[in-house]
Structures are given as C-alpha cells and as structure tokens.
Coordinates of C-alpha atoms in Angstrom, one line a residue:
X6 CA -0.3 -0.1 0.0
X7 CA 1.5 3.3 -0.8
X8 CA 0.6 5.9 2.0
X9 CA 2.3 9.2 0.1
X10 CA 0.2 9.1 -2.4
X11 CA -3.3 7.9 -0.4
X12 CA -6.3 9.4 0.0
X13 CA -6.8 10.4 3.6
X14 CA -10.5 11.4 3.4
X15 CA -11.3 10.5 7.0
X16 CA -9.7 11.3 10.3
X17 CA -11.1 7.9 11.1
X18 CA -9.2 6.8 7.7
X19 CA -5.2 9.4 8.9
X20 CA -5.5 7.0 11.4
X21 CA -5.4 3.5 10.0
X22 CA -2.9 4.6 8.1
X23 CA -0.4 5.5 11.2
X24 CA -1.1 2.6 12.4
X25 CA 0.3 0.7 9.3
X26 CA 3.4 3.4 8.9
X27 CA 3.8 2.9 12.7
X28 CA 4.1 -1.3 12.2
X29 CA 6.1 -0.4 9.1
X30 CA 8.7 1.6 11.0
X31 CA 8.6 -1.0 13.9
X32 CA 6.4 2.4 16.9
X33 CA 4.3 2.2 19.5
X34 CA 1.3 3.3 18.6
X35 CA -0.9 5.7 20.9
X36 CA -3.6 7.3 20.0
X37 CA -6.8 9.2 21.1
X38 CA -10.1 10.2 19.8
X39 CA -12.1 12.8 20.7
X40 CA -15.9 13.4 18.6
X41 CA -18.0 15.9 19.0
X42 CA -18.2 20.1 19.0
X43 CA -18.1 19.9 22.3
X44 CA -14.2 17.9 22.4
X45 CA -12.7 18.8 19.4
X46 CA -10.1 21.3 20.7
X47 CA -11.0 24.0 17.0
X48 CA -15.1 24.7 18.4
X49 CA -14.4 25.3 21.4
X50 CA -17.4 27.8 20.8
X51 CA -19.7 25.3 20.7
X52 CA -21.0 25.3 23.6
X53 CA -21.9 22.5 27.0
X54 CA -23.5 19.5 24.8
X55 CA -24.0 20.2 22.1
X56 CA -22.0 17.4 19.6
X57 CA -22.5 18.8 16.6
X58 CA -21.6 21.1 13.5
X59 CA -24.3 23.9 12.0
X60 CA -24.1 21.2 8.8
X61 CA -25.0 18.5 11.1
X62 CA -22.0 16.8 11.0
X63 CA -20.0 15.4 14.0
X64 CA -16.1 16.7 14.1
X65 CA -14.0 13.9 14.8
X66 CA -9.9 14.7 15.8
X67 CA -7.0 12.5 17.2
X68 CA -4.0 12.7 19.1
X69 CA -1.0 9.8 18.0
X70 CA 2.0 9.3 20.3
X71 CA 5.0 7.1 18.6
X72 CA 7.1 5.6 20.3
X73 CA 10.7 5.8 20.4
X74 CA 13.5 8.4 18.6
X75 CA 12.5 11.0 18.0
X76 CA 9.4 12.0 19.5
X77 CA 7.0 12.4 17.5
X78 CA 3.3 13.4 18.4
X79 CA 0.3 14.2 15.5
X80 CA -2.7 15.6 15.8
X81 CA -4.8 15.7 13.6
X82 CA -8.3 18.0 12.9
X83 CA -11.5 17.7 11.4
X84 CA -10.8 20.4 8.6
X85 CA -8.3 18.3 6.8
X86 CA -5.1 19.2 8.2
X87 CA -2.7 18.4 11.2
X88 CA 0.2 19.7 13.8
X89 CA 3.0 17.0 13.4
X90 CA 5.5 18.2 17.2
X91 CA 9.3 16.7 16.2
X92 CA 10.8 17.0 19.6
X93 CA 9.1 19.2 20.5
X94 CA 9.2 22.2 18.3
X95 CA 5.5 22.2 16.6
X96 CA 4.9 21.7 12.6
X97 CA 1.4 22.8 12.1
X98 CA -1.3 23.5 9.8
X99 CA 0.4 20.1 7.2
X100 CA -2.2 18.7 5.0
X101 CA -3.4 15.7 6.3
X102 CA -3.2 13.8 3.4
X103 CA 1.0 14.4 3.6
X104 CA 1.7 13.3 6.9
X105 CA 2.6 9.8 5.8
X106 CA 4.9 11.2 3.2
X107 CA 6.9 13.7 6.2
X108 CA 7.3 11.6 8.6
X109 CA 8.1 8.7 6.6
X110 CA 11.2 11.8 5.6
X111 CA 11.8 11.9 9.7
X112 CA 12.4 8.5 10.1
X113 CA 14.3 7.8 7.0
X114 CA 16.5 10.1 8.0
X115 CA 15.8 12.6 5.1
X116 CA 14.7 15.2 7.8
X117 CA 17.9 18.2 9.1
X118 CA 18.3 21.2 11.1
X119 CA 19.5 24.2 9.3
X120 CA 21.9 26.3 11.1
X121 CA 21.6 30.0 10.6
X122 CA 24.5 32.6 11.2
X123 CA 22.8 35.7 11.2
X124 CA 20.7 35.9 13.0
X125 CA 21.2 33.5 15.3
X126 CA 18.1 29.9 14.1
X127 CA 17.8 27.0 13.4
X128 CA 14.8 26.0 11.5
X129 CA 13.6 21.8 10.9
X130 CA 13.5 21.0 7.2
X131 CA 11.6 18.2 6.6
X132 CA 11.7 16.8 2.5
X133 CA 8.5 16.0 0.7
X134 CA 7.5 14.3 -2.1
X135 CA 7.7 16.4 -5.2
X136 CA 10.6 19.1 -4.1
X137 CA 8.2 20.4 -2.1
X138 CA 10.0 21.3 1.7
X139 CA 8.2 22.1 5.1
X140 CA 10.6 24.7 7.4
X141 CA 9.8 25.3 10.4
X142 CA 11.9 28.2 12.5
X143 CA 12.6 26.7 16.0
X144 CA 14.8 28.5 19.2
X145 CA 17.9 27.4 19.3
X146 CA 17.3 26.0 23.6
X147 CA 14.3 23.6 21.3
X148 CA 17.7 21.7 20.4
X149 CA 17.8 18.1 21.7
X150 CA 19.6 14.8 22.0
X151 CA 18.2 13.8 18.4
X152 CA 17.6 17.5 16.0
X153 CA 21.6 18.2 18.1
X154 CA 22.6 14.8 15.8
X155 CA 21.2 16.1 12.3
X156 CA 22.2 20.2 11.8
X157 CA 23.7 20.7 9.0

C-alpha cells in the first residue's frame, strides 16, 4: 500500500495509515479520539452538549503519539490538516494527506536541522515529495540530542 499517495478523507482513515506506518517502522502508537463539536479543540465555543457542527456533521479529532526517537506526535483536525510535533518542534498546518510522507521523511533520516548564522537560529527542514519542503523555525534552546545530531 502506497501511503504517500493515498487520499485521507477522514480522521479515521488517517489514523489507520498512521497505525500501518508505526508497524512498518516498529514504533509503538497511542491514539486518543475526541468526537463531537463540544470535544474537539477548535470548536470550544460549541457549548455544552452540542456535539454536531451547524451542518449536522460530527467532527472527529485524533491525537497520536508514536514511540521511540525522535519523539513524534500528530494531532489530526477535522478540517483536514494536522499539527505534527517532532522533538518539541511544532509543525502546524500540515495537510492531512502529507502526514505519512512527512513522517517517512523523519523516520528515513531525510529530515535535518539547518543552522542560520545571522540572525542566529535553526530550522527543522522536512523534505516532501514533489520538491516541496516543510520548514519550521526553532529557537536554539529547543535542540534536543536528536535534533542536535541532524544539524547541517
């Protein structure tokens, strides 16, 4: 199954792909689900007991933690995007369909840290298919041993 080109129409489909990816890379996986407008993080104004969106749909959000190094977590939002955190570095607004490719890049050793001399700082650089790159600025104090070992 080619996870990089799959369309992930739902949070549950994305979780299924993440479970397969965890098995492929021999990672433990923990998944928690928040279902309903009153439980998802972006709908805190929904009100108590309001479980559906105005259109009648039931939003589904999942939080996934993957074991081992680097420490990785993924929050899948109902809107079709994700927040991926790698060793404490938050990478927001990753399209849900790009999550498997993002994680493959991290686990295959393609992701690296680029140092900038002036002003001083670092970027987590995650190569993606199609000559795309996800770059996320990070302060120097965020350099874990795993990140420090990938500075170029």
